[in-house]
Short mmCIF file of the C-alpha atoms (twelve columns), coordinates in Angstrom:
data_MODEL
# 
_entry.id   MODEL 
# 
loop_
_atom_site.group_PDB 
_atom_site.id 
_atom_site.type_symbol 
_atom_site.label_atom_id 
_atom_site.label_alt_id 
_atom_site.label_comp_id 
_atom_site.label_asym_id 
_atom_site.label_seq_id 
_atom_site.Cartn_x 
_atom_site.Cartn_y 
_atom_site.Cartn_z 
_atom_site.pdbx_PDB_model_num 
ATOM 1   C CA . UNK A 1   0.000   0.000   0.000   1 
ATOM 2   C CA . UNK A 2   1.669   3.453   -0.976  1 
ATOM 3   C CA . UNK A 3   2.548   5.711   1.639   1 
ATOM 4   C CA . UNK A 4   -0.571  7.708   3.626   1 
ATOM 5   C CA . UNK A 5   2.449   9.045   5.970   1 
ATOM 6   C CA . UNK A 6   4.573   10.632  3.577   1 
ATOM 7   C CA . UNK A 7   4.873   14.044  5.018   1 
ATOM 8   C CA . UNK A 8   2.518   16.466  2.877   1 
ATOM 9   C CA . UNK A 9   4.565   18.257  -0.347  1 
ATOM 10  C CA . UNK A 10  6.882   15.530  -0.370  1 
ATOM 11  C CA . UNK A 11  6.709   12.844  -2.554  1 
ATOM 12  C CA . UNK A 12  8.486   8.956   -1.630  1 
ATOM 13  C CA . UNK A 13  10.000  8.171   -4.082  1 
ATOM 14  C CA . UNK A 14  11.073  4.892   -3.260  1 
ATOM 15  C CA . UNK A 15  7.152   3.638   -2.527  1 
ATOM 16  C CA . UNK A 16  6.451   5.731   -5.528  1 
ATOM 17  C CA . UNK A 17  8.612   3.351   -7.562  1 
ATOM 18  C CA . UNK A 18  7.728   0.346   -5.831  1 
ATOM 19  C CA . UNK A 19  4.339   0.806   -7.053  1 
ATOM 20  C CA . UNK A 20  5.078   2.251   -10.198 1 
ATOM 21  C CA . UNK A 21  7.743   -0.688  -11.409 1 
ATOM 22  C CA . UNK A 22  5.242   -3.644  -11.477 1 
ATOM 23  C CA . UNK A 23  2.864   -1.987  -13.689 1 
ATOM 24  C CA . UNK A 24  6.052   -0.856  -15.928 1 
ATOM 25  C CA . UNK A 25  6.821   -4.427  -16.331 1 
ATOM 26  C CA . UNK A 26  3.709   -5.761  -17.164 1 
ATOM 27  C CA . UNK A 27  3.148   -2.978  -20.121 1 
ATOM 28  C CA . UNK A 28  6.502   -4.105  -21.276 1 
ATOM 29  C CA . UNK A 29  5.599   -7.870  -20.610 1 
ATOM 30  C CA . UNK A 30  2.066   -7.303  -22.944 1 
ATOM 31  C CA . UNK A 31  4.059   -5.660  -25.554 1 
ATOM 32  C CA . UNK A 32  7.246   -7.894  -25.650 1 
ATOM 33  C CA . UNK A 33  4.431   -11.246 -26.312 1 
ATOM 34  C CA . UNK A 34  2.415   -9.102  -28.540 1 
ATOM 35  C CA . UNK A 35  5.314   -8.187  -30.752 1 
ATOM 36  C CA . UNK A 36  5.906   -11.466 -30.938 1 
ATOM 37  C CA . UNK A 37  2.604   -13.439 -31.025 1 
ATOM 38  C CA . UNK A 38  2.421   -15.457 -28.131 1 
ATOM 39  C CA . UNK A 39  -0.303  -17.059 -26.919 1 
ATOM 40  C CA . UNK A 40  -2.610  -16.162 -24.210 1 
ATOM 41  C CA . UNK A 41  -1.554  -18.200 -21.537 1 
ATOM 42  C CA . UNK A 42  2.313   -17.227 -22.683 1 
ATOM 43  C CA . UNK A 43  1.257   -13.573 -22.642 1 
ATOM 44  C CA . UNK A 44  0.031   -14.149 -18.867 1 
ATOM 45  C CA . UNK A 45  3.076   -16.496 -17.269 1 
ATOM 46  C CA . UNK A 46  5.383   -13.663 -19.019 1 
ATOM 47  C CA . UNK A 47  3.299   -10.772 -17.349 1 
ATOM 48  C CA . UNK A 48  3.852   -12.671 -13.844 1 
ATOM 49  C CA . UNK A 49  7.112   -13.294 -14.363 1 
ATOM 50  C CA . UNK A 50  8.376   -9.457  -15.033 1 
ATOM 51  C CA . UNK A 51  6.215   -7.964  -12.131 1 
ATOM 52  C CA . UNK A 52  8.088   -10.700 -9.750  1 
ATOM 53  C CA . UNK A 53  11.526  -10.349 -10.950 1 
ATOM 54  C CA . UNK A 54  11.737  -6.817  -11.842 1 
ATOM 55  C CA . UNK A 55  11.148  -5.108  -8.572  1 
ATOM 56  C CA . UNK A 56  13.334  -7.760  -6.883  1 
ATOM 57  C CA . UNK A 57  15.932  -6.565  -9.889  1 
ATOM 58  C CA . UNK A 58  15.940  -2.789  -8.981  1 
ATOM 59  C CA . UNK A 59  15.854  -3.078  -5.325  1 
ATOM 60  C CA . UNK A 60  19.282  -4.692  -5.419  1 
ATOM 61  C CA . UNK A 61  20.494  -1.305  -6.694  1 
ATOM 62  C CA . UNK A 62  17.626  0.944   -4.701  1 
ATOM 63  C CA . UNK A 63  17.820  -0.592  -1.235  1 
ATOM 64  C CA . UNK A 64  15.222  0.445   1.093   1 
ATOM 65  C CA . UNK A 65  16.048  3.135   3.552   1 
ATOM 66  C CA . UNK A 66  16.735  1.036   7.139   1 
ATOM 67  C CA . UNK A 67  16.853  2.126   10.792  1 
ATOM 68  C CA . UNK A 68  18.043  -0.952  12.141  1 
ATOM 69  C CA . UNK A 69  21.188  -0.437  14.347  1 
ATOM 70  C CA . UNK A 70  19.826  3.446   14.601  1 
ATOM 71  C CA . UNK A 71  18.295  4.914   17.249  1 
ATOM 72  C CA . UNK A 72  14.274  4.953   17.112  1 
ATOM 73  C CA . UNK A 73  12.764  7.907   16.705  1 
ATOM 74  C CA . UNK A 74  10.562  9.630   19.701  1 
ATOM 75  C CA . UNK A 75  6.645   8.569   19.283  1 
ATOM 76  C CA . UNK A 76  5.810   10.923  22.239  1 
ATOM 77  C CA . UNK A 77  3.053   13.449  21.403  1 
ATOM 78  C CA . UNK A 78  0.152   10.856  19.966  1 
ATOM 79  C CA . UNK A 79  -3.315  10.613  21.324  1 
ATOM 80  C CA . UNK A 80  -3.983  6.936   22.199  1 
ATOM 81  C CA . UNK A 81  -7.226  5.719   21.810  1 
ATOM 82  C CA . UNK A 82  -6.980  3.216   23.974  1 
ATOM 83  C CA . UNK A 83  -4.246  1.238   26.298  1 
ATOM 84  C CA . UNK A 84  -1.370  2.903   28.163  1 
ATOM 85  C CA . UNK A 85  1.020   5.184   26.414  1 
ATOM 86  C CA . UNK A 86  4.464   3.611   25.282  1 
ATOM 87  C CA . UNK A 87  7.689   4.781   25.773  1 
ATOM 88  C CA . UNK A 88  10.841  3.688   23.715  1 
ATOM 89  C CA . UNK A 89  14.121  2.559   25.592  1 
ATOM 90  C CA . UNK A 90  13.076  2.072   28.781  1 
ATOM 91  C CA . UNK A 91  14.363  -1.845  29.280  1 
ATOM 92  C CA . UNK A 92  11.364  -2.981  27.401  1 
ATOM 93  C CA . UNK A 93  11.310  -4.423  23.759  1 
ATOM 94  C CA . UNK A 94  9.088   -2.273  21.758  1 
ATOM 95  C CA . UNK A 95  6.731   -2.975  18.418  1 
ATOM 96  C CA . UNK A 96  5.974   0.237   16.988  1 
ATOM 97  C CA . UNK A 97  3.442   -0.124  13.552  1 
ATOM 98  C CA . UNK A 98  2.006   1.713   11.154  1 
ATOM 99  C CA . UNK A 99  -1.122  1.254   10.328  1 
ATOM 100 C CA . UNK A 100 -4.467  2.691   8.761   1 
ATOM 101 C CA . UNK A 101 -8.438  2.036   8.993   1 
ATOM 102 C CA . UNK A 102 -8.736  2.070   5.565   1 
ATOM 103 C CA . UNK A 103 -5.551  -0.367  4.608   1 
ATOM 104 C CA . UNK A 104 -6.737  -3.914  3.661   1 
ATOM 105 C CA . UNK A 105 -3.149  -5.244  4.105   1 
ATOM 106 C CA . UNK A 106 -3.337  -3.426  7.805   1 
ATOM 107 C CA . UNK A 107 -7.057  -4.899  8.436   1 
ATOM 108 C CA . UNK A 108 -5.173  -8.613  8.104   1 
ATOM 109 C CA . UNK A 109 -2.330  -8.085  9.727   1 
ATOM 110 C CA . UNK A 110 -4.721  -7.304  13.019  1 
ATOM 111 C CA . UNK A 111 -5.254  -10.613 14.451  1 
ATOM 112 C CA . UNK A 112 -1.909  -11.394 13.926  1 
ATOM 113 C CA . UNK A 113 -0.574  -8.492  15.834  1 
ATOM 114 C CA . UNK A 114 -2.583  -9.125  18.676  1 
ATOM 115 C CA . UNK A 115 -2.269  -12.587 18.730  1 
ATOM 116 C CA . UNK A 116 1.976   -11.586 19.072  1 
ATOM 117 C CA . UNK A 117 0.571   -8.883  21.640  1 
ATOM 118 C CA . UNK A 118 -1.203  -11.391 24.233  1 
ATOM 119 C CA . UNK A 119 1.481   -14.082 24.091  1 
ATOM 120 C CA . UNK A 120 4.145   -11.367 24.844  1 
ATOM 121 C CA . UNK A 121 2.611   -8.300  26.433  1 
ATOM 122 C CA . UNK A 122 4.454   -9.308  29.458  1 
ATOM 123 C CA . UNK A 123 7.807   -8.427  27.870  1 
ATOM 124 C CA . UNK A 124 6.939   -6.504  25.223  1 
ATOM 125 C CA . UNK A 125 5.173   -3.211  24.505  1 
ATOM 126 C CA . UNK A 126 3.610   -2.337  21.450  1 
ATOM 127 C CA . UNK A 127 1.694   0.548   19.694  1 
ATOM 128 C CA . UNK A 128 -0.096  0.781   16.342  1 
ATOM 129 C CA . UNK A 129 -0.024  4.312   15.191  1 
ATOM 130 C CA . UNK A 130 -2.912  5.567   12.433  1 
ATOM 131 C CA . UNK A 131 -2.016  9.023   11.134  1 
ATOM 132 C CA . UNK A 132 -6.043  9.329   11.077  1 
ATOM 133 C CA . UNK A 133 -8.424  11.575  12.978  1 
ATOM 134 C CA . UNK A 134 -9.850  10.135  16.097  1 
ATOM 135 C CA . UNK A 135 -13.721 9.319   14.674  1 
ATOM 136 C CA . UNK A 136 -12.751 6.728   11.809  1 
ATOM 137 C CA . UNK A 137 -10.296 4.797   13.875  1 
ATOM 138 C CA . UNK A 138 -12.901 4.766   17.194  1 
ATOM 139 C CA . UNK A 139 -15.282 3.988   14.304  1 
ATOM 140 C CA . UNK A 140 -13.533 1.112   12.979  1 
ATOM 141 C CA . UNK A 141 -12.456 -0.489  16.298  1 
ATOM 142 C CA . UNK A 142 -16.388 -0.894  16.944  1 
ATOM 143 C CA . UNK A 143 -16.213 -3.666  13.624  1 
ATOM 144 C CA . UNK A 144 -16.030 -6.773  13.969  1 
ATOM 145 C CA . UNK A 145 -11.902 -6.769  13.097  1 
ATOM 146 C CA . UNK A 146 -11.217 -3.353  15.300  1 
ATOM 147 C CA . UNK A 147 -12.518 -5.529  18.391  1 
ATOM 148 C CA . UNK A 148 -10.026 -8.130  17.752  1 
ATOM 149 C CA . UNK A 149 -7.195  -4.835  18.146  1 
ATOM 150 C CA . UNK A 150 -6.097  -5.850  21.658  1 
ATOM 151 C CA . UNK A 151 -3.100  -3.572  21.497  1 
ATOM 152 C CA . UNK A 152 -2.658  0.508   22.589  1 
ATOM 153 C CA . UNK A 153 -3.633  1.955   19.823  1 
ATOM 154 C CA . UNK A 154 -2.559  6.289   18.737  1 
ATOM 155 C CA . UNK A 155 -3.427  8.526   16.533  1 
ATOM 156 C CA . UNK A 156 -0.772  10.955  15.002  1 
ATOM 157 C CA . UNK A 157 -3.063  13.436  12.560  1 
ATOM 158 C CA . UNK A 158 -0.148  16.035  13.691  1 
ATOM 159 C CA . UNK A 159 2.174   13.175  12.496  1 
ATOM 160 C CA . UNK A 160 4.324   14.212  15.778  1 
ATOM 161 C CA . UNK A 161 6.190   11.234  15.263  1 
ATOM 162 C CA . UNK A 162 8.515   11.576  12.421  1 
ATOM 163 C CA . UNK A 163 11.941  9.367   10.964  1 
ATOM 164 C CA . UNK A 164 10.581  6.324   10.792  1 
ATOM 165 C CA . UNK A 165 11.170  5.266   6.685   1 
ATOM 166 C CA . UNK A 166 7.760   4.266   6.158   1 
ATOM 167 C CA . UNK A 167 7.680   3.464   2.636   1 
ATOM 168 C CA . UNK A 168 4.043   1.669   2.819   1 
ATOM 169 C CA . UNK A 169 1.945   0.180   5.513   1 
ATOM 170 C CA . UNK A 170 1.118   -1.852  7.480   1 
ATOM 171 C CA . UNK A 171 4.715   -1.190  8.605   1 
ATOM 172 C CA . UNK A 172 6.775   -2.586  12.310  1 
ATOM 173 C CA . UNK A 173 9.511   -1.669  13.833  1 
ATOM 174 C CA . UNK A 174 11.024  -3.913  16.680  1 
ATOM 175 C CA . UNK A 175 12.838  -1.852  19.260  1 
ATOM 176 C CA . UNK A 176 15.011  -3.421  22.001  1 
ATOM 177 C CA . UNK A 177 15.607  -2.212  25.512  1 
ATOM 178 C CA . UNK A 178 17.873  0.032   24.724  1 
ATOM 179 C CA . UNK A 179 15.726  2.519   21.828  1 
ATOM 180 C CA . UNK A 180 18.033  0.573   19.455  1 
ATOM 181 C CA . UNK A 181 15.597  -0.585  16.489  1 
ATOM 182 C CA . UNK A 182 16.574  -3.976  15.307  1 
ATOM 183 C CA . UNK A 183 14.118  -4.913  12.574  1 
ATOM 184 C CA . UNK A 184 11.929  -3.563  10.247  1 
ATOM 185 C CA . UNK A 185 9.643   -4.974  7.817   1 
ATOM 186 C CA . UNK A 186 6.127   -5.850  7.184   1 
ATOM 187 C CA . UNK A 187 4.177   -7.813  10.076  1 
ATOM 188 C CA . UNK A 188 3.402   -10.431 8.688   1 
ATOM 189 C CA . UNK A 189 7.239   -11.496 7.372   1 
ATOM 190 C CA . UNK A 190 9.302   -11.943 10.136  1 
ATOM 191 C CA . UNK A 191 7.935   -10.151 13.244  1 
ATOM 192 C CA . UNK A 192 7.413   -12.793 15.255  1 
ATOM 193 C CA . UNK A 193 10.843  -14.242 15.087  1 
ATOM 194 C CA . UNK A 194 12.325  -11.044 15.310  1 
ATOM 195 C CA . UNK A 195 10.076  -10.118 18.483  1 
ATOM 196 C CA . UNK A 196 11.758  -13.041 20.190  1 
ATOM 197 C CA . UNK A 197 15.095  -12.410 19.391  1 
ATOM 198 C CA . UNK A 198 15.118  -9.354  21.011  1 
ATOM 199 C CA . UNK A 199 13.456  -10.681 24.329  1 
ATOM 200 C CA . UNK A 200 16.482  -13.017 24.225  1 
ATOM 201 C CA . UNK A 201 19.389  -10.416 23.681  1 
ATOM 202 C CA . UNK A 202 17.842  -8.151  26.332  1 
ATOM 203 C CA . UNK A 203 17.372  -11.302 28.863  1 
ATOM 204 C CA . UNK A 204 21.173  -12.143 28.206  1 
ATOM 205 C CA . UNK A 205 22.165  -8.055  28.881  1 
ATOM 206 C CA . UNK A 206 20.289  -8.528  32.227  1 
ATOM 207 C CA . UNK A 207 22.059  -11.746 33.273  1 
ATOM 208 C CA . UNK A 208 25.545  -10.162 31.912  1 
ATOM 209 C CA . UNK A 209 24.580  -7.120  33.905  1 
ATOM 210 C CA . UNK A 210 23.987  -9.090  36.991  1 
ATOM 211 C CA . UNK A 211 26.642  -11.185 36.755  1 
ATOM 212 C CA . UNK A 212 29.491  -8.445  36.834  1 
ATOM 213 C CA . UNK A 213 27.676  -6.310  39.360  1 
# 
C-alpha cells in the first residue's frame, strides 16, 4: 500500500517506484508477447514473471532506507485511543506499527498483531499508530476486526512522530531495551521471530549485567 504518511509536499519516491515498477513491467511484458505473437496463456506467465523479478531486480540497486542499528525515533506526542502510552528505551522491547483504517493489508495483519501482543505483552510493549483523525479509527475499532485490536492503539493526525522510513503500511519496527531498532519490515514477514530475538538479547544483557555487578 503506498505511503498515507509521507509528510505532505513531499513525494516517496522509493514507494512511488515500488508501485510504479510492477505496472512498468507488465506494459513491457504485454508488448514484448504481442510483438511477438504469443499465446494467451504465454502472454500471462510472461506478465507474472516481469512484475516478480523486476522489482526484486531494482531493489538490489535501490535498497530500502533502514533504521536498524539506529536509534528509534521519539513517538511521544500521539493521542492513544486506547491502552497505556508507550515509551521507547526504557528496558522494554518495543513494536511500533504503522497502520491505517482504511488499509486492507493493515485490516489482516490485526489478528496477527494481537495474537503476538497477548502471548508477549508481558515483555513486550507495542503501539499501532494511524495518522487518522480520532472518529474513523474509534469507528472502525467498533467492527467486527477493530474488536479483535487488543493492542494501545494512537493517533498521530499532527504526524508528531517523524523518521521512521515508512515506505508503505502496514509497517513494524522492533525496538530493544535500549531505543536501538533492530528490525523492520512488514508484520506479517518476520515479526514474530524477530520479536523473540530481542526478548532473548535483552534477557542475556540482564544476566551479563547481573553477573558483573
Amino acid at each position: 500500500i503506498f505511503n498515507a504518511r509521507a509528510p505532505r509536499g513531499r513525494v516517496n519516491t522509493m514507494s512511488a517506484m515500488k508501485m510504479v515498477i510492477p505496472l512498468m513491467a507488465i506494459i513491457g511484458a504485454q508488448q514484448l508477447a504481442t510483438h511477438f505473437g504469443l499465446p494467451t496463456a504465454a502472454r500471462l506467465l510472461l506478465q507474472v514473471v516481469a512484475a516478480l523479478a523486476l522489482p526484486r531486480f531494482v531493489a538490489r540497486f535501490f535498497p530500502s532506507e533502514t533504521l536498524v542499528g539506529k536509534k528509534a525515533p521519539s513517538i511521544d506526542g500521539m493521542t492513544y485511543i486506547h491502552g497505556t502510552p508507550v515509551k521507547l528505551g526504557q528496558g522494554r522491547v518495543t513494536v511500533v506499527e504503522f497502520w491505517a483504517t482504511w488499509c486492507p493489508p493493515c485490516r489482516t495483519s490485526i489478528p496477527h498483531l494481537s495474537k503476538l501482543y497477548e502471548t508477549c505483552k508481558e515483555q513486550v510493549d507495542f503501539v499501532g499508530i494511524s495518522n487518522e483523525q480520532a472518529e474513523p479509527v474509534r469507528t472502525f475499532l467498533e467492527t467486527e476486526v477493530g474488536k479483535e485490536f487488543t493492542y494501545p492503539c494512537a493517533i498521530d493526525p499532527a504526524r508528531a512522530v517523524s523518521g521512521y522510513p515508512v515506505e508503505g503500511i502496514p509497517s513494524a519496527f522492533v525496538v530493544d531495551g535500549e531505543g536501538i531498532v533492530v528490525w523492520q519490515g512488514h508484520p506479517m514477514q518476520g515479526l514474530d521471530a524477530a520479536v523473540q530475538t530481542a526478548i532473548t538479547n535483552l534477557s542475556a544483557k540482564g544476566k551479563a549485567a547481573a553477573a558483573s555487578s
